[in-house]
Amino acid sequence: MKFDFTFENPTKIYFGKNSLDNLETELNNYGKRILLAYGGGSIKKNGIYDKVIAILKKCNKEVFECSNILPNPALSKMLEGAKMIKDNNIDLILAVGGGSVIDCVKGMSVAAYYEGEDEVFKRYWIDFKPLDGQKIVPIGTVLTMVGTGSEMDGGSVISDTENKIKSGRVFPTPLYPRFSILNPEYTFTISKYQMVSGIFDCMSHLMEQYFSGDDDNTTDYVIEGIYKSVINSAKIAVKNPLDYEARSNIMWCATLALCGIPGCSKEQDWEVHNIEHQLSAYTNCAHGMGLCAISMPYYRYIYKYGLDKFVRFAKVIWGVDDTGKSKEQVALEGIDCMEKFAKECEMVTTLKELGATKEMLPDIAKSCFLGGGYKKVTHEEILEILKQCYE
Ligand code: NZQ
Ligand code: ZN
């Protein structure tokens, strides 16, 4: 391991079939006024809402509701929630949902008492300014959709829909959820489309961290272990979505993938995410599906700049036999295996299927934040990559 790092993660995880039993104890640590935040209604259909409300009532909490937080959460919704928090002097935000709900409440928390001159989105999501003592409101979560890792990280991705900018950042620990409740059974009602989207999101988080550096790094071995587990369980869950063991492995893999440990002493890449965020800004597509479509041409473009790592990926993860093959052949075979797996899982591999038009591509490419690991790509190169996965 070459690079210095600091690792801290304060989120308490309750995992398993009975994990919601711990909500009562957690709630007792906070004041009376709770903002219950959730999405477009899935928690009302599958009964999770009723269970949470019953516990809140038992704890004598005063409940305020912020509902209809939709996928790729909008800045306007975040500001609406922030106002509710301030107006009602909220003590704890309880987010019940997936990454979109959890990301949005992190934004609400930081925006509620913000009084700076710049707009809050500009300050924290565009200029990435530090929190600098900003008053925030604590967050707890009940996770219902698996993939983003938002339940155990400081990530918050918000869409300024008016200006077509979707921007994410990782906030410091005060904005991490104080506790997160993970019951794999709560994910049984997710559609197959969303389930596999979340699985690819988890894979992508691992790859964004893995494809960087050339040192012998313990973190790479950790990533390989999580990656192998998630693809193994994905194959089972695709056939039988009600397989508890597979769903629980996927849930924990996704949480681990972005909890900070797979990033320790890694330079990291994150350009697939940068591109996907702008793809979503233009199409409102499901995050993991966008990542899947972009990843194949992206990695086929950059593999030669980190050849040895892509060879390792092919051999260790996908079991590619390298006998008599060049490094290039082995590396490309690894990416082919990933694509085959994605197709078998019915993940989306073209932008057209995600609602993009050819005319959008230059604007999407031009608006992407630039990052990169083995190769720093330009806006022109991003456009070429997007054209490769258009149809
Ligand atoms: O809104 P409801 O009705 O709840 O339906 C949701 C939504 O339509 C549904 N759903 C969730 N749990 C369900 C369920 N349906 C049935 N049963 C359940 N148990 O699933 C749909 C998708 O939910 P969403 O929260 O949007 O998905 P996801 O968890 O993938 O979150 C995506 C957002 O997270 C951001 C993405 O960019 C995107 O905006 N990310 C956040 C990150 C972070 N915080 O660190 C990192 C990621 O890379 C990512 O960028
Ligand atoms: Zn992601």
Tab-separated table of C-alpha atoms and ligand atoms in Angstrom:
chain	number	residue	atom	x	y	z
A	1	MET	CA	0.000	0.000	0.000
A	2	LYS	CA	1.490	3.292	-1.077
A	3	PHE	CA	-0.780	6.184	-0.188
A	4	ASP	CA	-1.571	7.592	3.246
A	5	PHE	CA	-5.227	7.458	4.182
A	6	THR	CA	-7.691	8.243	6.946
A	7	PHE	CA	-10.590	5.903	7.488
A	8	GLU	CA	-13.566	6.720	9.678
A	9	ASN	CA	-17.125	5.449	9.463
A	10	PRO	CA	-19.538	6.260	12.270
A	11	THR	CA	-22.697	4.551	10.944
A	12	LYS	CA	-24.145	1.844	13.171
A	13	ILE	CA	-25.591	-1.020	11.113
A	14	TYR	CA	-28.421	-3.276	12.240
A	15	PHE	CA	-28.609	-6.150	9.767
A	16	GLY	CA	-31.077	-9.010	9.399
A	17	LYS	CA	-34.675	-10.160	9.572
A	18	ASN	CA	-35.291	-8.620	12.989
A	19	SER	CA	-33.259	-5.491	12.513
A	20	LEU	CA	-36.261	-3.132	12.662
A	21	ASP	CA	-36.670	-4.155	16.322
A	22	ASN	CA	-33.741	-1.811	17.049
A	23	LEU	CA	-35.511	1.286	15.753
A	24	GLU	CA	-37.249	1.921	19.073
A	25	THR	CA	-33.962	1.994	21.013
A	26	GLU	CA	-32.386	4.282	18.442
A	27	LEU	CA	-35.335	6.675	18.428
A	28	ASN	CA	-35.013	7.084	22.177
A	29	ASN	CA	-31.662	8.817	21.559
A	30	TYR	CA	-33.351	11.753	19.798
A	31	GLY	CA	-35.959	14.410	20.498
A	32	LYS	CA	-39.667	14.196	19.809
A	33	ARG	CA	-39.931	15.696	16.339
A	34	ILE	CA	-39.201	13.296	13.505
A	35	LEU	CA	-39.233	13.950	9.764
A	36	LEU	CA	-40.219	10.707	8.039
A	37	ALA	CA	-38.881	10.876	4.461
A	38	TYR	CA	-39.760	8.388	1.749
A	39	GLY	CA	-40.216	7.870	-1.983
A	40	GLY	CA	-43.084	7.509	-4.391
A	41	GLY	CA	-45.106	5.018	-2.400
A	42	SER	CA	-43.479	1.555	-2.486
A	43	ILE	CA	-43.224	1.524	1.316
A	44	LYS	CA	-46.997	1.950	1.603
A	45	LYS	CA	-47.629	-0.989	-0.749
A	46	ASN	CA	-45.240	-3.407	0.925
A	47	GLY	CA	-46.182	-2.581	4.522
A	48	ILE	CA	-42.878	-1.060	5.684
A	49	TYR	CA	-44.553	2.330	6.212
A	50	ASP	CA	-47.115	0.843	8.633
A	51	LYS	CA	-44.405	-0.946	10.610
A	52	VAL	CA	-42.300	2.218	10.954
A	53	ILE	CA	-45.299	4.389	11.869
A	54	ALA	CA	-46.323	1.899	14.586
A	55	ILE	CA	-42.856	2.161	16.168
A	56	LEU	CA	-42.842	5.968	15.935
A	57	LYS	CA	-46.238	6.082	17.675
A	58	LYS	CA	-45.086	3.677	20.376
A	59	CYS	CA	-42.170	6.030	21.060
A	60	ASN	CA	-44.579	8.992	21.301
A	61	LYS	CA	-42.917	10.857	18.471
A	62	GLU	CA	-44.461	13.735	16.615
A	63	VAL	CA	-44.196	12.757	12.947
A	64	PHE	CA	-43.864	15.098	9.966
A	65	GLU	CA	-43.845	13.490	6.520
A	66	CYS	CA	-41.855	14.380	3.438
A	67	SER	CA	-42.982	11.989	0.706
A	68	ASN	CA	-42.585	11.557	-3.041
A	69	ILE	CA	-38.796	11.810	-3.131
A	70	LEU	CA	-38.308	10.337	-6.574
A	71	PRO	CA	-35.286	8.635	-8.230
A	72	ASN	CA	-32.478	11.055	-9.119
A	73	PRO	CA	-33.770	13.387	-6.407
A	74	ALA	CA	-34.340	16.978	-7.408
A	75	LEU	CA	-32.846	20.075	-5.835
A	76	SER	CA	-36.364	21.531	-5.501
A	77	LYS	CA	-37.434	18.545	-3.375
A	78	MET	CA	-34.328	18.866	-1.245
A	79	LEU	CA	-35.074	22.541	-0.568
A	80	GLU	CA	-38.722	21.745	0.225
A	81	GLY	CA	-37.593	19.189	2.826
A	82	ALA	CA	-34.971	21.578	4.227
A	83	LYS	CA	-37.696	24.174	4.857
A	84	MET	CA	-39.865	21.590	6.618
A	85	ILE	CA	-36.947	20.720	8.892
A	86	LYS	CA	-36.329	24.333	9.888
A	87	ASP	CA	-39.997	25.319	10.195
A	88	ASN	CA	-40.767	22.333	12.411
A	89	ASN	CA	-37.566	22.230	14.403
A	90	ILE	CA	-36.935	18.595	13.479
A	91	ASP	CA	-34.746	16.475	15.798
A	92	LEU	CA	-34.113	13.464	13.544
A	93	ILE	CA	-34.680	12.687	9.864
A	94	LEU	CA	-35.730	9.081	9.332
A	95	ALA	CA	-35.243	8.117	5.672
A	96	VAL	CA	-37.085	4.989	4.561
A	97	GLY	CA	-36.113	4.061	1.017
A	98	GLY	CA	-33.215	3.677	-1.393
A	99	GLY	CA	-30.303	5.855	-2.388
A	100	SER	CA	-32.486	8.632	-3.728
A	101	VAL	CA	-34.347	9.154	-0.454
A	102	ILE	CA	-31.201	8.869	1.650
A	103	ASP	CA	-29.153	11.171	-0.607
A	104	CYS	CA	-31.941	13.711	-0.591
A	105	VAL	CA	-32.236	13.814	3.197
A	106	LYS	CA	-28.495	14.405	3.511
A	107	GLY	CA	-29.053	17.442	1.313
A	108	MET	CA	-32.047	18.537	3.381
A	109	SER	CA	-30.005	18.198	6.540
A	110	VAL	CA	-27.193	20.426	5.298
A	111	ALA	CA	-29.516	22.958	3.637
A	112	ALA	CA	-31.968	23.392	6.530
A	113	TYR	CA	-29.931	25.937	8.480
A	114	TYR	CA	-27.640	27.124	5.678
A	115	GLU	CA	-27.400	30.914	5.467
A	116	GLY	CA	-24.438	31.635	3.161
A	117	GLU	CA	-24.389	34.024	0.226
A	118	ASP	CA	-24.063	31.403	-2.529
A	119	GLU	CA	-26.896	29.059	-3.205
A	120	VAL	CA	-26.487	25.949	-1.082
A	121	PHE	CA	-26.255	23.658	-4.146
A	122	LYS	CA	-23.467	25.758	-5.612
A	123	ARG	CA	-21.537	25.884	-2.368
A	124	TYR	CA	-21.635	22.206	-1.494
A	125	TRP	CA	-22.342	20.282	-4.725
A	126	ILE	CA	-20.575	22.438	-7.323
A	127	ASP	CA	-17.752	24.102	-5.395
A	128	PHE	CA	-17.405	21.182	-2.919
A	129	LYS	CA	-16.801	23.503	0.032
A	130	PRO	CA	-16.214	21.923	3.465
A	131	LEU	CA	-19.021	21.901	6.035
A	132	ASP	CA	-17.149	24.340	8.322
A	133	GLY	CA	-19.381	23.960	11.357
A	134	GLN	CA	-22.620	24.079	9.357
A	135	LYS	CA	-25.488	23.016	11.651
A	136	ILE	CA	-26.901	19.714	10.406
A	137	VAL	CA	-29.763	17.499	11.552
A	138	PRO	CA	-29.026	13.820	12.331
A	139	ILE	CA	-30.213	11.093	9.980
A	140	GLY	CA	-31.250	7.479	10.480
A	141	THR	CA	-32.270	5.124	7.680
A	142	VAL	CA	-34.323	2.034	6.922
A	143	LEU	CA	-32.943	0.744	3.621
A	144	THR	CA	-35.385	-0.683	1.059
A	145	MET	CA	-33.361	-0.665	-2.192
A	146	VAL	CA	-29.817	-1.964	-2.481
A	147	GLY	CA	-26.902	-0.597	-4.498
A	148	THR	CA	-25.765	2.928	-3.724
A	149	GLY	CA	-24.207	2.429	-0.306
A	150	SER	CA	-25.797	5.689	0.828
A	151	GLU	CA	-26.868	3.935	4.040
A	152	MET	CA	-23.267	3.922	5.272
A	153	ASP	CA	-21.534	6.787	3.520
A	154	GLY	CA	-21.564	10.570	3.212
A	155	GLY	CA	-22.579	10.517	-0.448
A	156	SER	CA	-25.358	12.756	-1.680
A	157	VAL	CA	-26.211	13.046	-5.368
A	158	ILE	CA	-28.682	15.796	-6.249
A	159	SER	CA	-30.111	16.864	-9.608
A	160	ASP	CA	-30.556	20.484	-10.569
A	161	THR	CA	-33.150	19.558	-13.182
A	162	GLU	CA	-33.505	23.114	-14.510
A	163	ASN	CA	-29.828	23.345	-15.461
A	164	LYS	CA	-29.384	19.628	-16.176
A	165	ILE	CA	-26.617	19.115	-13.622
A	166	LYS	CA	-26.551	15.995	-11.489
A	167	SER	CA	-23.766	16.328	-8.982
A	168	GLY	CA	-22.602	14.136	-6.154
A	169	ARG	CA	-20.190	14.558	-3.323
A	170	VAL	CA	-19.120	12.726	-0.229
A	171	PHE	CA	-19.793	14.756	2.887
A	172	PRO	CA	-17.765	14.291	6.069
A	173	THR	CA	-18.948	12.068	8.909
A	174	PRO	CA	-21.540	14.390	10.535
A	175	LEU	CA	-23.742	13.705	7.507
A	176	TYR	CA	-23.338	9.936	7.508
A	177	PRO	CA	-26.457	8.190	8.802
A	178	ARG	CA	-26.132	7.694	12.572
A	179	PHE	CA	-27.746	4.287	12.152
A	180	SER	CA	-29.067	2.200	9.276
A	181	ILE	CA	-31.461	-0.707	9.438
A	182	LEU	CA	-30.891	-3.348	6.755
A	183	ASN	CA	-33.458	-6.113	6.423
A	184	PRO	CA	-32.870	-8.127	3.232
A	185	GLU	CA	-36.536	-9.174	3.217
A	186	TYR	CA	-37.499	-5.541	2.640
A	187	THR	CA	-35.817	-5.780	-0.758
A	188	PHE	CA	-37.982	-8.669	-1.973
A	189	THR	CA	-40.554	-6.321	-3.519
A	190	ILE	CA	-38.014	-4.434	-5.678
A	191	SER	CA	-38.583	-5.027	-9.398
A	192	LYS	CA	-36.024	-7.167	-11.220
A	193	TYR	CA	-35.036	-4.084	-13.222
A	194	GLN	CA	-34.171	-2.134	-10.069
A	195	MET	CA	-32.561	-5.147	-8.407
A	196	VAL	CA	-30.080	-5.714	-11.228
A	197	SER	CA	-29.527	-1.979	-11.580
A	198	GLY	CA	-28.453	-1.896	-7.933
A	199	ILE	CA	-26.222	-4.932	-8.432
A	200	PHE	CA	-24.350	-3.224	-11.242
A	201	ASP	CA	-24.074	-0.063	-9.151
A	202	CYS	CA	-22.311	-2.094	-6.463
A	203	MET	CA	-20.001	-3.683	-9.074
A	204	SER	CA	-19.246	-0.256	-10.475
A	205	HIS	CA	-18.349	1.194	-7.070
A	206	LEU	CA	-15.869	-1.630	-6.655
A	207	MET	CA	-14.373	-1.130	-10.130
A	208	GLU	CA	-14.077	2.643	-9.751
A	209	GLN	CA	-11.843	2.029	-6.749
A	210	TYR	CA	-10.035	-1.068	-8.093
A	211	PHE	CA	-8.919	0.297	-11.466
A	212	SER	CA	-6.206	2.597	-10.165
A	213	GLY	CA	-2.681	2.205	-8.886
A	214	ASP	CA	-0.045	-0.436	-9.561
A	215	ASP	CA	1.039	-1.271	-6.017
A	216	ASP	CA	0.432	-4.494	-4.110
A	217	ASN	CA	-2.513	-3.191	-2.120
A	218	THR	CA	-4.550	-5.127	0.451
A	219	THR	CA	-7.565	-3.092	-0.623
A	220	ASP	CA	-7.506	-4.714	-4.080
A	221	TYR	CA	-7.824	-8.155	-2.500
A	222	VAL	CA	-10.734	-6.897	-0.373
A	223	ILE	CA	-12.459	-5.543	-3.500
A	224	GLU	CA	-11.971	-8.832	-5.359
A	225	GLY	CA	-13.608	-10.711	-2.501
A	226	ILE	CA	-16.666	-8.464	-2.399
A	227	TYR	CA	-16.925	-8.469	-6.193
A	228	LYS	CA	-16.860	-12.267	-6.413
A	229	SER	CA	-19.495	-12.515	-3.722
A	230	VAL	CA	-21.839	-10.068	-5.413
A	231	ILE	CA	-21.674	-11.752	-8.823
A	232	ASN	CA	-22.110	-15.175	-7.257
A	233	SER	CA	-25.219	-14.052	-5.349
A	234	ALA	CA	-26.529	-12.046	-8.299
A	235	LYS	CA	-26.669	-15.205	-10.414
A	236	ILE	CA	-28.794	-16.852	-7.709
A	237	ALA	CA	-31.040	-13.834	-7.086
A	238	VAL	CA	-31.770	-13.349	-10.784
A	239	LYS	CA	-33.199	-16.882	-10.882
A	240	ASN	CA	-34.847	-16.676	-7.479
A	241	PRO	CA	-35.349	-13.136	-6.158
A	242	LEU	CA	-36.729	-14.530	-2.885
A	243	ASP	CA	-33.498	-16.333	-1.982
A	244	TYR	CA	-32.768	-14.736	1.394
A	245	GLU	CA	-29.113	-15.723	1.500
A	246	ALA	CA	-28.380	-14.265	-1.940
A	247	ARG	CA	-30.310	-11.062	-1.238
A	248	SER	CA	-28.590	-10.594	2.105
A	249	ASN	CA	-25.154	-11.089	0.523
A	250	ILE	CA	-25.984	-8.548	-2.171
A	251	MET	CA	-27.221	-6.094	0.438
A	252	TRP	CA	-24.082	-6.347	2.538
A	253	CYS	CA	-21.764	-6.293	-0.503
A	254	ALA	CA	-23.356	-3.046	-1.667
A	255	THR	CA	-22.973	-1.458	1.760
A	256	LEU	CA	-19.351	-2.604	2.048
A	257	ALA	CA	-18.540	-1.441	-1.479
A	258	LEU	CA	-18.869	2.228	-0.583
A	259	CYS	CA	-18.291	2.292	3.174
A	260	GLY	CA	-14.754	3.608	2.693
A	261	ILE	CA	-12.751	0.411	3.187
A	262	PRO	CA	-12.531	-0.457	-0.550
A	263	GLY	CA	-11.133	3.029	-1.113
A	264	CYS	CA	-8.305	2.929	1.439
A	265	SER	CA	-4.932	3.838	-0.077
A	266	LYS	CA	-6.465	3.880	-3.577
A	267	GLU	CA	-6.250	6.764	-6.058
A	268	GLN	CA	-9.630	5.709	-7.562
A	269	ASP	CA	-11.227	6.596	-10.910
A	270	TRP	CA	-14.958	7.572	-10.759
A	271	GLU	CA	-15.220	8.717	-14.385
A	272	VAL	CA	-17.928	6.146	-15.197
A	273	HIS	CA	-19.961	7.748	-12.405
A	274	ASN	CA	-19.238	11.258	-13.647
A	275	ILE	CA	-20.527	10.300	-17.091
A	276	GLU	CA	-23.553	8.444	-15.742
A	277	HIS	CA	-24.616	11.363	-13.601
A	278	GLN	CA	-24.887	13.570	-16.681
A	279	LEU	CA	-26.608	10.768	-18.595
A	280	SER	CA	-29.199	10.699	-15.796
A	281	ALA	CA	-29.436	14.498	-15.856
A	282	TYR	CA	-30.561	14.247	-19.472
A	283	THR	CA	-32.593	11.019	-19.398
A	284	ASN	CA	-33.583	10.419	-15.739
A	285	CYS	CA	-32.443	6.806	-16.204
A	286	ALA	CA	-31.846	4.312	-13.389
A	287	HIS	CA	-28.318	4.954	-12.093
A	288	GLY	CA	-27.013	1.364	-12.216
A	289	MET	CA	-28.302	0.748	-15.724
A	290	GLY	CA	-26.584	3.891	-16.965
A	291	LEU	CA	-23.344	2.732	-15.354
A	292	CYS	CA	-23.667	-0.654	-17.023
A	293	ALA	CA	-24.115	0.792	-20.501
A	294	ILE	CA	-21.157	3.184	-20.118
A	295	SER	CA	-18.771	0.756	-18.405
A	296	MET	CA	-18.201	-1.624	-21.320
A	297	PRO	CA	-16.934	0.940	-23.873
A	298	TYR	CA	-15.212	2.957	-21.126
A	299	TYR	CA	-13.133	0.017	-19.944
A	300	ARG	CA	-12.465	-1.155	-23.507
A	301	TYR	CA	-11.046	2.319	-24.097
A	302	ILE	CA	-8.900	2.707	-20.969
A	303	TYR	CA	-7.732	-0.884	-20.335
A	304	LYS	CA	-4.466	-0.412	-22.205
A	305	TYR	CA	-3.422	2.322	-19.779
A	306	GLY	CA	-3.724	-0.063	-16.821
A	307	LEU	CA	-3.135	-3.326	-18.624
A	308	ASP	CA	-1.770	-5.426	-15.768
A	309	LYS	CA	-4.738	-4.575	-13.562
A	310	PHE	CA	-7.219	-5.500	-16.266
A	311	VAL	CA	-5.395	-8.807	-16.756
A	312	ARG	CA	-5.680	-9.447	-13.005
A	313	PHE	CA	-9.394	-8.528	-13.123
A	314	ALA	CA	-9.967	-11.031	-15.961
A	315	LYS	CA	-8.117	-13.836	-14.235
A	316	VAL	CA	-9.120	-13.356	-10.605
A	317	ILE	CA	-12.739	-12.286	-11.039
A	318	TRP	CA	-13.835	-13.985	-14.234
A	319	GLY	CA	-11.473	-16.958	-14.267
A	320	VAL	CA	-10.068	-16.205	-17.719
A	321	ASP	CA	-7.368	-18.678	-18.737
A	322	ASP	CA	-4.347	-16.791	-20.077
A	323	THR	CA	-2.516	-19.714	-21.682
A	324	GLY	CA	-1.085	-18.702	-25.044
A	325	LYS	CA	-2.824	-15.310	-25.014
A	326	SER	CA	-1.431	-11.796	-25.045
A	327	LYS	CA	-2.129	-9.497	-22.093
A	328	GLU	CA	-4.430	-7.455	-24.314
A	329	GLN	CA	-6.468	-10.526	-25.239
A	330	VAL	CA	-6.828	-11.575	-21.598
A	331	ALA	CA	-7.827	-8.073	-20.481
A	332	LEU	CA	-10.460	-7.751	-23.198
A	333	GLU	CA	-11.793	-11.236	-22.452
A	334	GLY	CA	-12.381	-10.114	-18.858
A	335	ILE	CA	-14.495	-7.181	-20.046
A	336	ASP	CA	-16.354	-9.525	-22.430
A	337	CYS	CA	-17.162	-11.795	-19.464
A	338	MET	CA	-18.566	-8.841	-17.535
A	339	GLU	CA	-20.720	-7.871	-20.510
A	340	LYS	CA	-21.988	-11.439	-20.887
A	341	PHE	CA	-22.862	-11.513	-17.180
A	342	ALA	CA	-24.685	-8.174	-17.490
A	343	LYS	CA	-26.723	-9.422	-20.437
A	344	GLU	CA	-27.580	-12.659	-18.654
A	345	CYS	CA	-28.882	-10.586	-15.755
A	346	GLU	CA	-30.903	-8.459	-18.214
A	347	MET	CA	-29.003	-5.299	-17.410
A	348	VAL	CA	-29.179	-2.521	-19.991
A	349	THR	CA	-26.168	-2.053	-22.247
A	350	THR	CA	-27.258	0.711	-24.652
A	351	LEU	CA	-28.032	4.379	-24.125
A	352	LYS	CA	-30.927	4.214	-26.563
A	353	GLU	CA	-32.773	1.838	-24.236
A	354	LEU	CA	-32.269	4.382	-21.461
A	355	GLY	CA	-34.006	7.139	-23.377
A	356	ALA	CA	-30.998	8.993	-24.774
A	357	THR	CA	-31.128	10.404	-28.288
A	358	LYS	CA	-28.148	10.833	-30.609
A	359	GLU	CA	-28.604	14.601	-30.428
A	360	MET	CA	-28.145	14.550	-26.644
A	361	LEU	CA	-24.745	12.887	-26.695
A	362	PRO	CA	-22.550	15.981	-27.354
A	363	ASP	CA	-24.323	17.908	-24.581
A	364	ILE	CA	-23.998	15.016	-22.168
A	365	ALA	CA	-20.294	14.623	-22.988
A	366	LYS	CA	-19.589	18.345	-22.698
A	367	SER	CA	-21.261	18.641	-19.294
A	368	CYS	CA	-19.415	15.790	-17.533
A	369	PHE	CA	-17.030	16.433	-14.653
A	370	LEU	CA	-13.588	15.135	-15.609
A	371	GLY	CA	-11.783	12.661	-13.394
A	372	GLY	CA	-10.282	9.325	-14.287
A	373	GLY	CA	-7.777	6.814	-12.980
A	374	TYR	CA	-5.381	5.129	-15.406
A	375	LYS	CA	-6.399	7.634	-18.088
A	376	LYS	CA	-7.716	11.170	-17.699
A	377	VAL	CA	-10.309	11.344	-20.437
A	378	THR	CA	-11.318	14.513	-22.287
A	379	HIS	CA	-14.830	15.620	-23.256
A	380	GLU	CA	-14.079	14.530	-26.840
A	381	GLU	CA	-13.075	11.065	-25.660
A	382	ILE	CA	-16.244	10.824	-23.548
A	383	LEU	CA	-18.320	11.579	-26.628
A	384	GLU	CA	-16.613	8.744	-28.500
A	385	ILE	CA	-17.271	6.394	-25.565
A	386	LEU	CA	-20.954	7.398	-25.500
A	387	LYS	CA	-21.272	6.779	-29.238
A	388	GLN	CA	-19.897	3.263	-28.728
A	389	CYS	CA	-22.747	2.298	-26.394
A	390	TYR	CA	-25.545	4.207	-28.095
A	391	GLU	CA	-27.235	1.174	-29.695
B	1	NZQ	O1	-39.975	5.774	-4.779
B	1	NZQ	P1	-40.494	4.422	-4.407
B	1	NZQ	O2	-41.934	4.264	-4.620
B	1	NZQ	O3	-40.038	3.999	-3.039
B	1	NZQ	O4	-39.832	3.386	-5.478
B	1	NZQ	C1	-38.440	3.200	-5.591
B	1	NZQ	C2	-37.852	3.803	-6.868
B	1	NZQ	O5	-38.804	3.926	-7.874
B	1	NZQ	C3	-38.188	1.721	-5.790
B	1	NZQ	N1	-38.064	0.983	-4.534
B	1	NZQ	C4	-37.217	1.231	-3.511
B	1	NZQ	N2	-37.353	0.290	-2.560
B	1	NZQ	C5	-38.324	-0.555	-2.992
B	1	NZQ	C6	-38.781	-0.106	-4.236
B	1	NZQ	N3	-39.767	-0.732	-4.923
B	1	NZQ	C7	-40.294	-1.836	-4.357
B	1	NZQ	N4	-39.879	-2.338	-3.177
B	1	NZQ	C8	-38.903	-1.734	-2.459
B	1	NZQ	N5	-38.462	-2.274	-1.300
B	1	NZQ	O6	-36.952	1.651	-6.486
B	1	NZQ	C9	-36.834	2.783	-7.331
B	1	NZQ	C10	-35.415	3.273	-7.292
B	1	NZQ	O7	-35.096	3.807	-6.023
B	1	NZQ	P2	-33.822	4.743	-5.842
B	1	NZQ	O8	-33.723	5.117	-4.420
B	1	NZQ	O9	-33.858	5.825	-6.861
B	1	NZQ	O10	-32.616	3.765	-6.265
B	1	NZQ	P3	-31.130	3.724	-5.827
B	1	NZQ	O11	-31.011	3.171	-4.459
B	1	NZQ	O12	-30.425	3.040	-6.911
B	1	NZQ	O13	-30.665	5.259	-5.764
B	1	NZQ	C11	-30.226	5.935	-6.905
B	1	NZQ	C12	-29.697	7.311	-6.566
B	1	NZQ	O14	-28.534	7.244	-5.714
B	1	NZQ	C13	-27.440	7.960	-6.308
B	1	NZQ	C14	-27.741	7.802	-7.778
B	1	NZQ	O15	-27.016	8.702	-8.584
B	1	NZQ	C15	-29.233	8.023	-7.829
B	1	NZQ	O16	-29.542	9.391	-7.799
B	1	NZQ	N6	-26.144	7.463	-5.815
B	1	NZQ	C16	-25.811	7.689	-4.527
B	1	NZQ	C17	-24.582	7.345	-4.016
B	1	NZQ	C18	-24.177	7.618	-2.630
B	1	NZQ	N7	-25.011	8.154	-1.798
B	1	NZQ	O17	-23.056	7.367	-2.232
B	1	NZQ	C19	-23.556	6.721	-4.832
B	1	NZQ	C20	-24.092	6.150	-6.082
B	1	NZQ	O18	-23.026	5.993	-6.979
B	1	NZQ	C21	-25.182	6.917	-6.730
B	1	NZQ	O19	-24.666	7.943	-7.548
B	2	ZN	ZN	-23.136	4.387	-8.124
